[in-house]
JSON list of C-alpha atoms in Angstrom, two decimals:
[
{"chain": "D", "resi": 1344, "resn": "UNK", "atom": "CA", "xyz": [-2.04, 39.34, 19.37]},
{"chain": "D", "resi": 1345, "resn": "UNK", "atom": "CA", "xyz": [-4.91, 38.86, 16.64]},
{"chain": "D", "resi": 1346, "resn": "UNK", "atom": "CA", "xyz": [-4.89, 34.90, 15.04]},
{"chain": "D", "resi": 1347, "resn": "UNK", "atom": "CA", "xyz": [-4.62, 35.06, 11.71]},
{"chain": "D", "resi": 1348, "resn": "UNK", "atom": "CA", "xyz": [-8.12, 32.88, 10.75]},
{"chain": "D", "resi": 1349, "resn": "UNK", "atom": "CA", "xyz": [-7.21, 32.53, 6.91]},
{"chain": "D", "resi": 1350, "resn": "UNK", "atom": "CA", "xyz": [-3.55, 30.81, 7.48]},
{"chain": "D", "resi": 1351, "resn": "UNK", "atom": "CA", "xyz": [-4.66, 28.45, 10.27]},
{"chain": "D", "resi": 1352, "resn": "UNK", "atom": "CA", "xyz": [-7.63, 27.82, 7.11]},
{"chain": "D", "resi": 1353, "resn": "UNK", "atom": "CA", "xyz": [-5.41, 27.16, 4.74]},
{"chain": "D", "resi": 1354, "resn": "UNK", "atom": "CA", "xyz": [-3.22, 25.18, 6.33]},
{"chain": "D", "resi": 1355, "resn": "UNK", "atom": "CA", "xyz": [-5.94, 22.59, 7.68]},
{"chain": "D", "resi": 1356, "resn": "UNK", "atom": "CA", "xyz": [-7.47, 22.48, 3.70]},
{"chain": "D", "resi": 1357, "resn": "UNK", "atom": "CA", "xyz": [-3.67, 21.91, 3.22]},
{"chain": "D", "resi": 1358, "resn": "UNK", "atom": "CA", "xyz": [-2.89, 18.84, 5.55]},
{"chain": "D", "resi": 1359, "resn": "UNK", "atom": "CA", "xyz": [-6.24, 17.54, 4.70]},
{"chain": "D", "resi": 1360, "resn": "UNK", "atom": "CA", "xyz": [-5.69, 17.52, 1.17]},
{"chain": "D", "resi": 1361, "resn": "UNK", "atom": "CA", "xyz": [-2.67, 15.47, 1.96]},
{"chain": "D", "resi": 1362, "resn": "UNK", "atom": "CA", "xyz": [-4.22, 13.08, 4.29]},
{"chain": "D", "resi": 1363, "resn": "UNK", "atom": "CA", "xyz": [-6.50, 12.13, 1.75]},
{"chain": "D", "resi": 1364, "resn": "UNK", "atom": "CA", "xyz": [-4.24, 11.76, -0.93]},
{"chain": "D", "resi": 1365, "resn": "UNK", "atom": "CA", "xyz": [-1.87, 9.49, 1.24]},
{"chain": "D", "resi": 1366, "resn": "UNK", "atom": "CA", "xyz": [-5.04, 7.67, 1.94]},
{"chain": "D", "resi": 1367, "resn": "UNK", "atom": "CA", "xyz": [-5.38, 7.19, -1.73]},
{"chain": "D", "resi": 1368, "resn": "UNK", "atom": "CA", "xyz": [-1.80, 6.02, -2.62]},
{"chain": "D", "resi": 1369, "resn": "UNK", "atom": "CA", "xyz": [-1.62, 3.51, 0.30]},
{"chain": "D", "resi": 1370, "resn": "UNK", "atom": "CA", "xyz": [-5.26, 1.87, -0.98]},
{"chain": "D", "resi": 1371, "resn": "UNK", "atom": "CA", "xyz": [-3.50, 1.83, -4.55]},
{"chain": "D", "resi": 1372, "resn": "UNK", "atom": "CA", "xyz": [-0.27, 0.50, -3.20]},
{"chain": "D", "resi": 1373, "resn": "UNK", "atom": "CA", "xyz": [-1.77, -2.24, -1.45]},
{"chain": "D", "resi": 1374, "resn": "UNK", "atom": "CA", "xyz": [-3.96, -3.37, -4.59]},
{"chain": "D", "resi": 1375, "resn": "UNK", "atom": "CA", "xyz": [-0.83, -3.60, -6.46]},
{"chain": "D", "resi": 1376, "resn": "UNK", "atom": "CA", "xyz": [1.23, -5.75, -3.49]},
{"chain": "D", "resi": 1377, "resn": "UNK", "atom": "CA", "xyz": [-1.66, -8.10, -3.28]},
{"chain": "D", "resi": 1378, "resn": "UNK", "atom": "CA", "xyz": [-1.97, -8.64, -7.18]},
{"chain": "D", "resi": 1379, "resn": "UNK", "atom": "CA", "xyz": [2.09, -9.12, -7.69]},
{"chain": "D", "resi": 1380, "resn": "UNK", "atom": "CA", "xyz": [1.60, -11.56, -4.28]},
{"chain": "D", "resi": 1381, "resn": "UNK", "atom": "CA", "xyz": [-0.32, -13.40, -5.94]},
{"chain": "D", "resi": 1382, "resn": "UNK", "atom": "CA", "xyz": [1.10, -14.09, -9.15]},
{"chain": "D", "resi": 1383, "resn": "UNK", "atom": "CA", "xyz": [4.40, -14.05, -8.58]},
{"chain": "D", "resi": 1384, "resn": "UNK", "atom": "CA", "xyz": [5.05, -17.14, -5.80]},
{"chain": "D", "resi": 1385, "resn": "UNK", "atom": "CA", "xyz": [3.23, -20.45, -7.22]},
{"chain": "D", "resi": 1386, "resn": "UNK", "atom": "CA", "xyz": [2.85, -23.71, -5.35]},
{"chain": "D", "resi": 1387, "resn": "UNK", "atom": "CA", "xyz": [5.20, -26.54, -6.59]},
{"chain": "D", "resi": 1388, "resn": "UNK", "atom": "CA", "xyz": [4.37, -30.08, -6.80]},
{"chain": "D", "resi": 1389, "resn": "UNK", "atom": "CA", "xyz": [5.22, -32.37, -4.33]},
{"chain": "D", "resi": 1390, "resn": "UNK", "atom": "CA", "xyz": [6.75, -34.97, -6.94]},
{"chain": "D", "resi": 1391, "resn": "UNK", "atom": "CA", "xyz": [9.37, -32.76, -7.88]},
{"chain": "D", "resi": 1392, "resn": "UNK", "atom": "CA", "xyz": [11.16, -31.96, -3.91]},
{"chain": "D", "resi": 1393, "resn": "UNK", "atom": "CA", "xyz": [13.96, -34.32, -3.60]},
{"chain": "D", "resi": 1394, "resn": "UNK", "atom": "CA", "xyz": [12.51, -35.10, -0.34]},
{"chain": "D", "resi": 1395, "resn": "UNK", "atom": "CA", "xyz": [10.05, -37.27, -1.94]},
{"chain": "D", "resi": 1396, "resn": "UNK", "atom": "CA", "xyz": [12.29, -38.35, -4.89]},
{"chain": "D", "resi": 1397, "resn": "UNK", "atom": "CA", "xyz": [14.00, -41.82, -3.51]},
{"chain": "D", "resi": 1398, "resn": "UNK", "atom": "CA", "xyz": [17.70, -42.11, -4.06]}
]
């Protein structure tokens, strides 16, 4: 039974490629969460709760 050298090849350039683009898409990904984080929630003033607002 011989190993076939330039399929086991292959395949590791193959899942490597993929490991580094997943790598990739995650670091993107995670740039975008953090900017739409960010912007999206803001802090409101404590004036306007009705908490603080008296009857």
């Amino acid at each position: 039974m011989e190993i076939n050298w330039y399929i086991i090849g292959g395949l590791s350039i193959l899942v490597i490629v993929l490991v580094v683009f997943l790598i990739q898409k995650n670091r993107k990904d995670e740039q975008e969460l953090e900017t739409f984080l960010n912007n999206e929630f803001e802090v409101e003033d404590k004036e306007d709760d009705e908490v603080n607002n008296p009857v």
